[in-house]
mmCIF file of C-alpha atoms in Angstrom:
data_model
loop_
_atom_site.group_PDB
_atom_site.id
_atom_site.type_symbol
_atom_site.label_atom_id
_atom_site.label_comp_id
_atom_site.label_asym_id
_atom_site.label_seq_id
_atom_site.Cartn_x
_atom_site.Cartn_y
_atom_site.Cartn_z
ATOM 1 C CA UNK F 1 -61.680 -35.590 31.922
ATOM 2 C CA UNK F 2 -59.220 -35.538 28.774
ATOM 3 C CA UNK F 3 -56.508 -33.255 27.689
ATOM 4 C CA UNK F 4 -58.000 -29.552 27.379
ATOM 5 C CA UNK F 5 -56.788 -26.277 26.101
ATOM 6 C CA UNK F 6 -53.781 -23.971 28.599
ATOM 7 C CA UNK F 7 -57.055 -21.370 28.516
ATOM 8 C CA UNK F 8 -59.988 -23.707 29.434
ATOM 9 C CA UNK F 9 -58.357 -24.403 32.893
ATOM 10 C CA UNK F 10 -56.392 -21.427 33.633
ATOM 11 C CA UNK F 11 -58.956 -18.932 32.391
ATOM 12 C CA UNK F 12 -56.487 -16.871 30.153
ATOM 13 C CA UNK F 13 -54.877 -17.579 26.492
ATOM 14 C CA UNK F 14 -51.704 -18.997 26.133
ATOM 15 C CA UNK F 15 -48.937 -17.036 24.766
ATOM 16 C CA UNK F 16 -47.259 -19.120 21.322
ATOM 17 C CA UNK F 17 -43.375 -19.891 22.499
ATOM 18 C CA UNK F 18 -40.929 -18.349 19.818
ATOM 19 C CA UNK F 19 -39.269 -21.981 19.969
ATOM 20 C CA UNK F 20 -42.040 -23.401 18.721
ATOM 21 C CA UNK F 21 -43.267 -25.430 21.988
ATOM 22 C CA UNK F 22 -46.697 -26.384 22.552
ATOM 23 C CA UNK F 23 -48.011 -26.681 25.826
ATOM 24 C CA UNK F 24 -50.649 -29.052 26.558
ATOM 25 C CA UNK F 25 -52.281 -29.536 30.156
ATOM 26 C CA UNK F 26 -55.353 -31.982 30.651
ATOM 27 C CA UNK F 27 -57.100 -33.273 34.765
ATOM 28 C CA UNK F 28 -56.209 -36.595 35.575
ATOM 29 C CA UNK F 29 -59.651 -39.115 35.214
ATOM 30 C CA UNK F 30 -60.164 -40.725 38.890
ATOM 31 C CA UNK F 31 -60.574 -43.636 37.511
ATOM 32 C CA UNK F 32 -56.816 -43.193 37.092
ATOM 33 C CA UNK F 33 -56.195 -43.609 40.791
ATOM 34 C CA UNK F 34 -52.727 -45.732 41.503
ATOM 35 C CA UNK F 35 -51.783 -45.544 37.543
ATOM 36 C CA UNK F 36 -48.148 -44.616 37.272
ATOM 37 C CA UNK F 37 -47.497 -41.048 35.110
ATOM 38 C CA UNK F 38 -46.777 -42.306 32.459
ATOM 39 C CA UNK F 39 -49.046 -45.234 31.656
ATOM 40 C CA UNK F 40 -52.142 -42.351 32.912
ATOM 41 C CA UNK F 41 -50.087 -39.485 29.909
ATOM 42 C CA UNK F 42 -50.354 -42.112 27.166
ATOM 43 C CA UNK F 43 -53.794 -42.356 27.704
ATOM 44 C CA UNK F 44 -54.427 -38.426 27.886
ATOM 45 C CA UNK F 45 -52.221 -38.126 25.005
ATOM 46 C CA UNK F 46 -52.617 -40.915 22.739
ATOM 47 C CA UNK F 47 -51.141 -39.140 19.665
ATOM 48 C CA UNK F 48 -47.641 -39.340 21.392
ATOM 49 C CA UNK F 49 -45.827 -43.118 22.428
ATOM 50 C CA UNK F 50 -45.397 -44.111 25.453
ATOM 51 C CA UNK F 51 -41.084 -44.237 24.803
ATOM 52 C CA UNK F 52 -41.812 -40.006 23.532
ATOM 53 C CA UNK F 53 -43.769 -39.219 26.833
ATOM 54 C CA UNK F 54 -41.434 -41.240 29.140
ATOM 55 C CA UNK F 55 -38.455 -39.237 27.967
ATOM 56 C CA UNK F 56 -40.403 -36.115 27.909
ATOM 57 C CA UNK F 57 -41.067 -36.872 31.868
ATOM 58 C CA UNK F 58 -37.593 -37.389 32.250
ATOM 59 C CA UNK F 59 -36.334 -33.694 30.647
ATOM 60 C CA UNK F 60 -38.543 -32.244 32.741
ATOM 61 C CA UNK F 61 -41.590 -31.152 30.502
ATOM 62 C CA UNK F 62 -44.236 -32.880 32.662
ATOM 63 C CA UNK F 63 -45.160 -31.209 35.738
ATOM 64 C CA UNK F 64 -48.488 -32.044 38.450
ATOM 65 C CA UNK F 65 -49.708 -29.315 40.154
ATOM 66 C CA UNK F 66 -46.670 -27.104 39.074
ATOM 67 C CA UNK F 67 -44.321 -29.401 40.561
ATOM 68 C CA UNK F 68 -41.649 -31.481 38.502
ATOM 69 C CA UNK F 69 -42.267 -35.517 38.572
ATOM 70 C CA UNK F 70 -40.775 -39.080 37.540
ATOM 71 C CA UNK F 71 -42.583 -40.858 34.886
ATOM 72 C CA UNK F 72 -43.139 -44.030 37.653
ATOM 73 C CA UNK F 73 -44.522 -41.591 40.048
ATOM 74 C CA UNK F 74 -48.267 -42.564 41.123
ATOM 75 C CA UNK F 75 -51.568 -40.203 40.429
ATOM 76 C CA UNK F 76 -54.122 -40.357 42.448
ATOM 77 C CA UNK F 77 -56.371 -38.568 40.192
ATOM 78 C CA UNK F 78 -57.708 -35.142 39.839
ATOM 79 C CA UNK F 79 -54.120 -33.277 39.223
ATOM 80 C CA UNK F 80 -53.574 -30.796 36.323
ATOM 81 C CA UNK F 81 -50.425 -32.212 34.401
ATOM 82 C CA UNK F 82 -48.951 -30.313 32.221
ATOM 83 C CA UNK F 83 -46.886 -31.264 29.209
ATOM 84 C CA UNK F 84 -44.082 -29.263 26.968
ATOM 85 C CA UNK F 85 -43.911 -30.430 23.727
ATOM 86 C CA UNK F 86 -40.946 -29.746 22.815
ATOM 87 C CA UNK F 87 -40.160 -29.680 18.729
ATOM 88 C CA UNK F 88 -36.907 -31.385 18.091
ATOM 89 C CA UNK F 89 -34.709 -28.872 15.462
ATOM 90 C CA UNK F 90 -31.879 -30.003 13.940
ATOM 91 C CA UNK F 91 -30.000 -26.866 13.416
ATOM 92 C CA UNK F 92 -26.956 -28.799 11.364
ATOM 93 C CA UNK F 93 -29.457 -29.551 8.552
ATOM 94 C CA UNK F 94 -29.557 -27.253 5.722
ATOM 95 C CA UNK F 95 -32.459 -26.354 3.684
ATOM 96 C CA UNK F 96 -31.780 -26.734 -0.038
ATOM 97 C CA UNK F 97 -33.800 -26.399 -3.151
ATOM 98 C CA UNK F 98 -34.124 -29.792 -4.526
ATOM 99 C CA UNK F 99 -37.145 -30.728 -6.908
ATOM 100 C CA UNK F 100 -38.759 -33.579 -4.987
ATOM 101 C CA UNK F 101 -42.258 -34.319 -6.912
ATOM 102 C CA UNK F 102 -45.251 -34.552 -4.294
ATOM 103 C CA UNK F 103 -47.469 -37.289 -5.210
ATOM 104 C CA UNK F 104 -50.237 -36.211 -2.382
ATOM 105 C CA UNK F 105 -50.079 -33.540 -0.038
ATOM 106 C CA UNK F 106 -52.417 -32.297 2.916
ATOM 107 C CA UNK F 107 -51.892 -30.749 6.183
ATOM 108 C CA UNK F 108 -51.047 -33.643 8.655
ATOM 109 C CA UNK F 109 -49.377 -35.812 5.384
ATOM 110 C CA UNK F 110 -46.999 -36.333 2.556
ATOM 111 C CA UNK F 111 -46.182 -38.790 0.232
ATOM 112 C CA UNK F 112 -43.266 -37.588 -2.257
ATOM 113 C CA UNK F 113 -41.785 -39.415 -5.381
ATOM 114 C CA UNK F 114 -38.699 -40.186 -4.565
ATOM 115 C CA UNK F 115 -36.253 -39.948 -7.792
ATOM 116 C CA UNK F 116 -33.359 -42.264 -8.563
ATOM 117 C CA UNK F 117 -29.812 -41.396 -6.571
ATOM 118 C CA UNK F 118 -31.401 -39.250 -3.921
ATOM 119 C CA UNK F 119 -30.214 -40.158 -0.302
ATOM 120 C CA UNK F 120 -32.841 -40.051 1.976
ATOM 121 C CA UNK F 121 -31.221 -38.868 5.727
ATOM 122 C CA UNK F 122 -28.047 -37.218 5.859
ATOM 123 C CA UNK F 123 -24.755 -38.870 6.923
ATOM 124 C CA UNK F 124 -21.430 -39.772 6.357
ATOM 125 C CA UNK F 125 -20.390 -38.598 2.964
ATOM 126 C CA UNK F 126 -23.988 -37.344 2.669
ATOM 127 C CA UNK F 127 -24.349 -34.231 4.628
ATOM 128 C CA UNK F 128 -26.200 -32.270 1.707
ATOM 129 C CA UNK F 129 -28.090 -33.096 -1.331
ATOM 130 C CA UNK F 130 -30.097 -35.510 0.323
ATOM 131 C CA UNK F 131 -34.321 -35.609 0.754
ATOM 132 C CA UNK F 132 -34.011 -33.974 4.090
ATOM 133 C CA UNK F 133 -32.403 -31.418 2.626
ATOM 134 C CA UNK F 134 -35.229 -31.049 -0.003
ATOM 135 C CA UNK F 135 -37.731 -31.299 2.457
ATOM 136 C CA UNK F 136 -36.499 -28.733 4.751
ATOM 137 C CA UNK F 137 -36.639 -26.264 1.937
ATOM 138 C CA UNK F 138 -39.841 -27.262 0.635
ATOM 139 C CA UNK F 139 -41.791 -27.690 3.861
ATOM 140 C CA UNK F 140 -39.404 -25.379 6.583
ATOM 141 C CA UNK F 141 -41.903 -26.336 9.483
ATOM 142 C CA UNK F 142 -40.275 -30.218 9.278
ATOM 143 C CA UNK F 143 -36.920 -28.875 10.938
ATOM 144 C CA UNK F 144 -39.774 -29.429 14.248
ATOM 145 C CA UNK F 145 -40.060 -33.142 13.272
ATOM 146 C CA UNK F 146 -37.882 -36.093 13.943
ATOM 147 C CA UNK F 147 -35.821 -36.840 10.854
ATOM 148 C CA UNK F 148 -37.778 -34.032 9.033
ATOM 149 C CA UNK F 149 -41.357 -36.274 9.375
ATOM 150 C CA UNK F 150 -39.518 -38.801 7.094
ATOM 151 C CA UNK F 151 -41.638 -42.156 8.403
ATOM 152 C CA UNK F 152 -39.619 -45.033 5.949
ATOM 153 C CA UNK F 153 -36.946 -45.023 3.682
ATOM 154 C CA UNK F 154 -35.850 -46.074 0.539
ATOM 155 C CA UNK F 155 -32.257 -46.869 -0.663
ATOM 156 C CA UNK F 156 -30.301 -44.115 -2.660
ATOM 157 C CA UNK F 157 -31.356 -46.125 -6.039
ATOM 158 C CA UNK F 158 -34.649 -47.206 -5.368
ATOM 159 C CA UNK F 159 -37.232 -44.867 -6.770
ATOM 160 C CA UNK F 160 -41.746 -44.537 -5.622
ATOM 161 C CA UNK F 161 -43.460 -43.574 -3.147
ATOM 162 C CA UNK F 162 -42.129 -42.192 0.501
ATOM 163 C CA UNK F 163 -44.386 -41.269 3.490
ATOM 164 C CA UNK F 164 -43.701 -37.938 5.578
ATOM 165 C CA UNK F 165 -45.713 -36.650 8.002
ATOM 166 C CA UNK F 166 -46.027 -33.092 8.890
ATOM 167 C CA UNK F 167 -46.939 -32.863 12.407
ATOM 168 C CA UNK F 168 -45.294 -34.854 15.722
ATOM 169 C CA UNK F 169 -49.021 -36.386 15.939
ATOM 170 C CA UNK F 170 -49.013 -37.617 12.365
ATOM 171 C CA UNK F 171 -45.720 -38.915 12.954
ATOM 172 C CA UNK F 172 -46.527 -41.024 16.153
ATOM 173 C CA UNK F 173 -49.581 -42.252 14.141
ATOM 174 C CA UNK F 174 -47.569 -43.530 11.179
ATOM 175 C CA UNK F 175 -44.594 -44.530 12.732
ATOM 176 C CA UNK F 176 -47.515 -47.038 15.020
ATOM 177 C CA UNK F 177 -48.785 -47.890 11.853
ATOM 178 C CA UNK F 178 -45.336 -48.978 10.802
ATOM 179 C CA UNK F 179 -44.515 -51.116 13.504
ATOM 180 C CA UNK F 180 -47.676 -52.718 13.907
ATOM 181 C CA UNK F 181 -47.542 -53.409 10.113
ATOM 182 C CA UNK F 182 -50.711 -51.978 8.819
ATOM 183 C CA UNK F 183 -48.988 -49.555 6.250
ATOM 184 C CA UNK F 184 -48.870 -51.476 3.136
ATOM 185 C CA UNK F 185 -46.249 -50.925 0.827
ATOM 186 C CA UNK F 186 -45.878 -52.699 -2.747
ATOM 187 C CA UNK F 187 -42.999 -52.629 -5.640
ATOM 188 C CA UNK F 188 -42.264 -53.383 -8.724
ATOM 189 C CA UNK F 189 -38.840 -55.020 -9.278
ATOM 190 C CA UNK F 190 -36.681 -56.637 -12.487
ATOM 191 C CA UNK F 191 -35.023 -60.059 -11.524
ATOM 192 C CA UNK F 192 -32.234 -61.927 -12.525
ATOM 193 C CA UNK F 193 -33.749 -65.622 -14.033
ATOM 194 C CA UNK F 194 -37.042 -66.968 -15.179
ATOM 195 C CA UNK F 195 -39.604 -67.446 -13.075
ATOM 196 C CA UNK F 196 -42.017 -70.072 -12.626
ATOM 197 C CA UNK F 197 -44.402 -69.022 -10.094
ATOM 198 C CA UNK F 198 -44.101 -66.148 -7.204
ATOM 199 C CA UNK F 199 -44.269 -67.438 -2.840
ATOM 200 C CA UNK F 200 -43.660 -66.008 0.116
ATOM 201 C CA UNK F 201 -39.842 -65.307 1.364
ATOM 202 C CA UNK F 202 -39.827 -65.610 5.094
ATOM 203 C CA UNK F 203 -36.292 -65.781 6.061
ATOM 204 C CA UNK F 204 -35.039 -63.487 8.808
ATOM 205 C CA UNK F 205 -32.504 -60.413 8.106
ATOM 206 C CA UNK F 206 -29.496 -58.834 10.038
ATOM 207 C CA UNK F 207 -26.339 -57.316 9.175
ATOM 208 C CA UNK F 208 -23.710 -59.367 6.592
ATOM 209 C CA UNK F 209 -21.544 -61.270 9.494
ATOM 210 C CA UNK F 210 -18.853 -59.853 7.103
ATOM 211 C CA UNK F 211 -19.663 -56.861 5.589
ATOM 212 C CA UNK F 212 -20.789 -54.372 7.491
ATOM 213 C CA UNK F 213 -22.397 -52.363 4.139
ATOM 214 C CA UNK F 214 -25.087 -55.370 2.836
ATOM 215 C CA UNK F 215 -27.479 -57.058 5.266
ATOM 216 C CA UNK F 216 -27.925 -60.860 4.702
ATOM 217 C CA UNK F 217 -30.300 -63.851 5.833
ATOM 218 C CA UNK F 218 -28.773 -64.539 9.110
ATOM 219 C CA UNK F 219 -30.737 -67.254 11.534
ATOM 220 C CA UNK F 220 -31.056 -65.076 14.733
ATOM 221 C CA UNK F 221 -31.865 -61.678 12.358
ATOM 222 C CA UNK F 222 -34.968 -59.965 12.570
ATOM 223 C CA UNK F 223 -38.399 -61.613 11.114
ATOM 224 C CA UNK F 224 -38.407 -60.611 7.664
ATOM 225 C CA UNK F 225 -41.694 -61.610 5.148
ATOM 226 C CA UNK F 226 -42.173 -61.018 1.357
ATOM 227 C CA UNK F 227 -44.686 -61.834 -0.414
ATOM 228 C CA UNK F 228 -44.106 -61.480 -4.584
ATOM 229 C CA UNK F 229 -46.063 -62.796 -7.593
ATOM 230 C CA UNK F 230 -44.960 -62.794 -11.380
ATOM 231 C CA UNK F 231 -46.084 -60.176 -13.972
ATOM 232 C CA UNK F 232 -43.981 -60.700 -16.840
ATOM 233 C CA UNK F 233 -41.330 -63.191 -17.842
ATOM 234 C CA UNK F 234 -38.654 -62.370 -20.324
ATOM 235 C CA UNK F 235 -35.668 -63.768 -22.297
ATOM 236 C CA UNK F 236 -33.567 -64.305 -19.128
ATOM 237 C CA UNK F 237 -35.380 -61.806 -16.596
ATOM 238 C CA UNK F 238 -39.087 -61.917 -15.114
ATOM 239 C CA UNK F 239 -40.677 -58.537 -13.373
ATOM 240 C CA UNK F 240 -42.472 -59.147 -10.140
ATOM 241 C CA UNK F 241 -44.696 -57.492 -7.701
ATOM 242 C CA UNK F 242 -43.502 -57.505 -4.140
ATOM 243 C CA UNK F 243 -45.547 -56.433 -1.583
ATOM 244 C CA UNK F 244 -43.553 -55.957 1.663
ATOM 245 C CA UNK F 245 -45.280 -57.490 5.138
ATOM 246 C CA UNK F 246 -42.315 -56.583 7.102
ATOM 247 C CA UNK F 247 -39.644 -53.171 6.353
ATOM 248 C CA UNK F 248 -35.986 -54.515 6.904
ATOM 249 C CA UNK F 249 -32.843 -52.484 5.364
ATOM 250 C CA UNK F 250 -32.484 -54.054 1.686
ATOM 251 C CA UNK F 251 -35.053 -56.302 2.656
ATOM 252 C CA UNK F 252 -36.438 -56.944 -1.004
ATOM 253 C CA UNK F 253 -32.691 -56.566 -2.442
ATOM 254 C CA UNK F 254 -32.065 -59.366 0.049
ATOM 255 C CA UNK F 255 -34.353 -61.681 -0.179
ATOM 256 C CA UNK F 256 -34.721 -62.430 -4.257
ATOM 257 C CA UNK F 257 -31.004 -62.699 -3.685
ATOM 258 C CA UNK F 258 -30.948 -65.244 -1.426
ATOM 259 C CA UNK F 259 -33.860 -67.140 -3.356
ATOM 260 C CA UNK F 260 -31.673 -67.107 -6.425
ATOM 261 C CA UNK F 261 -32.796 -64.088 -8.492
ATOM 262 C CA UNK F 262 -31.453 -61.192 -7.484
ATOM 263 C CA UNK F 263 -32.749 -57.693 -8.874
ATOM 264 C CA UNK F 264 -31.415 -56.414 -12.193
ATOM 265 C CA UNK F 265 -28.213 -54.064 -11.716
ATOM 266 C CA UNK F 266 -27.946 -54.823 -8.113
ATOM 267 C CA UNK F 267 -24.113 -55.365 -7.750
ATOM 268 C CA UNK F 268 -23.895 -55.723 -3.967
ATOM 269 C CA UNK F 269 -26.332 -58.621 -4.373
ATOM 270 C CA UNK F 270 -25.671 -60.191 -7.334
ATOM 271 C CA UNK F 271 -27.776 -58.773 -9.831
ATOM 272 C CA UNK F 272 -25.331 -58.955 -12.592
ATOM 273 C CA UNK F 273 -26.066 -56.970 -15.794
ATOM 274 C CA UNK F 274 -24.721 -59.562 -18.321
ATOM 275 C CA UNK F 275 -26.589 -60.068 -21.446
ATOM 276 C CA UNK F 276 -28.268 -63.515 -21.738
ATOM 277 C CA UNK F 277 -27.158 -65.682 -24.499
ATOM 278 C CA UNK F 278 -29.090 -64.145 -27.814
ATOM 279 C CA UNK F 279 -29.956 -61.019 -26.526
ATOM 280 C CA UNK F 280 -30.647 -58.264 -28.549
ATOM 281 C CA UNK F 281 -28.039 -55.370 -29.172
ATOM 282 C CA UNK F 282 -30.680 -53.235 -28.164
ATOM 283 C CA UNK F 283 -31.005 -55.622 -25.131
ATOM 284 C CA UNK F 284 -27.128 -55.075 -24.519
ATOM 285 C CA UNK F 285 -26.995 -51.923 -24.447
ATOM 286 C CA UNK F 286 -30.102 -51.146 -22.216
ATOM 287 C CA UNK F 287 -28.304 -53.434 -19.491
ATOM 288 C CA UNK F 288 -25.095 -51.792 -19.806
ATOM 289 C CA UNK F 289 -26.928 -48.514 -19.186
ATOM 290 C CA UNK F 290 -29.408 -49.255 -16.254
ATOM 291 C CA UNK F 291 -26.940 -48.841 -13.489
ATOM 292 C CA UNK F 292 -29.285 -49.566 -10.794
ATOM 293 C CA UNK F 293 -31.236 -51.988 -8.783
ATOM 294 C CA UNK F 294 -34.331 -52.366 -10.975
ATOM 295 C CA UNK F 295 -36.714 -51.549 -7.733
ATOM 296 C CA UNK F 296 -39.133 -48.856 -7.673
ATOM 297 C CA UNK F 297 -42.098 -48.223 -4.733
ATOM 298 C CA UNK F 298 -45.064 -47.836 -6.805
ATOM 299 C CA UNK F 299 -47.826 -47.523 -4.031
ATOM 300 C CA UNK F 300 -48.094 -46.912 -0.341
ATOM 301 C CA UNK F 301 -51.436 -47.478 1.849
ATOM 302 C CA UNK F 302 -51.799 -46.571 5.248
ATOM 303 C CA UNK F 303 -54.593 -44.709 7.262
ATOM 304 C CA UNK F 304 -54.491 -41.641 7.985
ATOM 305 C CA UNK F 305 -53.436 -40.435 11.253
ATOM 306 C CA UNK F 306 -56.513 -37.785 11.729
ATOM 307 C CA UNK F 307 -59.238 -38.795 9.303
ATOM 308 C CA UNK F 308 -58.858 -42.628 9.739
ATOM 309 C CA UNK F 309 -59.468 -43.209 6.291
ATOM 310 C CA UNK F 310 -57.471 -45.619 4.228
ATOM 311 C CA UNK F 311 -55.548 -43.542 1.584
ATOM 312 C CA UNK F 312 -53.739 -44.863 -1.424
ATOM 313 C CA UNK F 313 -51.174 -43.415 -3.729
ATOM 314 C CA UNK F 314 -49.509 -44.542 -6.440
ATOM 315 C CA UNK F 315 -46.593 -43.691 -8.161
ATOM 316 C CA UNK F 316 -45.775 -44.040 -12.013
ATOM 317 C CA UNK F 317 -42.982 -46.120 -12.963
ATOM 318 C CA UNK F 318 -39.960 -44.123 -13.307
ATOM 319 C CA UNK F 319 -38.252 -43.613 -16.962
ATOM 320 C CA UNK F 320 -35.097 -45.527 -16.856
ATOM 321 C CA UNK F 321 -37.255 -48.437 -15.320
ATOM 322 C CA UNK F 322 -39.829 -48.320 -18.065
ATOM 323 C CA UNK F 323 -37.487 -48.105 -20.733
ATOM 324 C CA UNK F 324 -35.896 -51.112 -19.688
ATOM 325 C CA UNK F 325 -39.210 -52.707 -19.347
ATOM 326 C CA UNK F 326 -40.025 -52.302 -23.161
ATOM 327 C CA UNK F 327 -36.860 -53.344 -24.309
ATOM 328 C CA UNK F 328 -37.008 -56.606 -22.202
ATOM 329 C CA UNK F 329 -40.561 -56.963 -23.991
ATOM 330 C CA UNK F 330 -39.264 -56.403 -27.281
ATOM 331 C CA UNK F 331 -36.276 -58.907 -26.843
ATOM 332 C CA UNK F 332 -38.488 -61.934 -25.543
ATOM 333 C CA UNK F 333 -38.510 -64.277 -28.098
#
């Protein structure tokens, strides 16, 4: 037997918690017989990790029979367990109305357009005005989700396509998805040089040994893969596609950097804005102007966490990027 309603085993209907809690009960399967807890719950429960349910267990929000247990703690099959599911509010996060556009919407999913200088999680320096913020005001029922649903993130500069989910099992889902690589996320970037062909970067990525605020290729970082392939080539730039098979912090910013073309505007990295020799005055001026890394998420894939389906969405190249674009064009000899 699976995980069934509070009413289907106790014969009444549940009451709804005013804190939001859902309470889920479900008869361990004999077959189950000298599983530990925990290993038998993410089974029962597969729309929560194993890591959620263990600490679940360990608060005290799984019970067997009525009685509190351990998550290593043996079943021998045929006990009602039942499970809290506690939401997790972050009462120091502040709603705020901030226009976030909403590239696809439905009830277990979001993907938002993320616009140019909005921080994505709060922090130090950044406890409002960021896409949390927005969020919370927008959708109020993410204050019950970790990190307000938010599943990735993008840099304070870098613009497209961000997935948040709106329920805990939508979030285990994509978060899975995540680690196991099967979202697919692809950009659009501006780097510094001429291309000859696009590759694959697969050069691992950690924390700058010294600078704590960039990340660098370090030998004993964490496997980081790029793949990227040339659209355009300009004057002294070239615009790539770079379609991400790994998510590290700066991991795109990082690797064109250490292949020798770093992304347009990208200061930490390199990506100096000087005009190339013969440039355009229109040229000049557009470079002095874009003060950014020339990056933008233009279209997420994943599947989705109740359907199954494979959804796609796209987002349209911000302004500032496609004005750039056009004078680039327009300066290539």
């Amino acid at each position: 037997m699976g995980q069934q309603p509070v009413d289907d085993i106790q014969g009444d209907t549940p009451a709804t918690p005013q804190d939001g809690t859902e309470h889920l009960q479900a008869v361990v399967p004999l077959e189950h017989t000298g599983m530990r807890l925990d290993q038998s719950l993410a089974v029962l429960f597969p729309q929560y990790s194993r890591s959620r349910l263990s600490e679940w267990i360990k608060a005290g929000a799984a019970q067997i029979d009525g009685r509190s247990v351990r998550p290593r703690e043996i079943v021998s099959g045929g006990e009602v367990v039942t499970l809290a599911v506690a939401n997790e509010v972050r009462s120091d996060q502040q709603a705020e109305d901030i226009p976030v556009p909403v590239l696809y919407a439905d009830e277990h999913v979001l993907v938002i357009d993320k616009p140019v200088g909005l921080v994505v999680h709060p922090g130090a320096g950044n406890a409002t005005g960021t896409l949390v913020n927005a969020l919370l005001h927008m959708y109020p029922e993410l204050s019950n989700l970790p990190r307000a649903g938010i599943v990735h993130r993008l840099d304070k500069d870098t613009t497209g396509a961000l997935i948040v989910a709106r329920s805990l099992p939508a979030h285990t889902s994509l978060v899975a998805q995540l680690a196991e690589r099967s979202i697919h996320r692809r950009y659009e970037a501006v780097v510094l040089g001429v291309l000859v062909s696009g590759g694959t970067i697969d050069a691992p990525i950690a924390r700058h040994p010294h600078d704590r605020l960039r990340m660098a290729v370090v030998q004993d970082g964490k496997p980081a893969v790029t793949h990227y392939r040339v659209r355009a080539r300009y004057r002294a730039h070239t615009r790539i596609q770079a379609d991400l098979e790994t998510g590290r912090t700066h991991q795109i910013r990082v690797h064109m950097a250490h292949a020798g073309h770093a992304l347009l505007g990208d200061a930490p990295y390199g990506g100096a804005r000087r005009p190339p020799k013969g440039a355009s005055e229109e040229l000049i001026a557009a470079l002095r102007g874009f003060r950014r890394q020339a990056l933008h998420a233009e279209r997420v894939e994943f599947e989705h966490p109740v359907t199954g389906e494979r959804v796609a969405v796209e987002s349209p190249r911000p302004a500032d990027l496609e004005a750039l674009i056009r004078v680039l064009v327009r300066d290539t000899p």
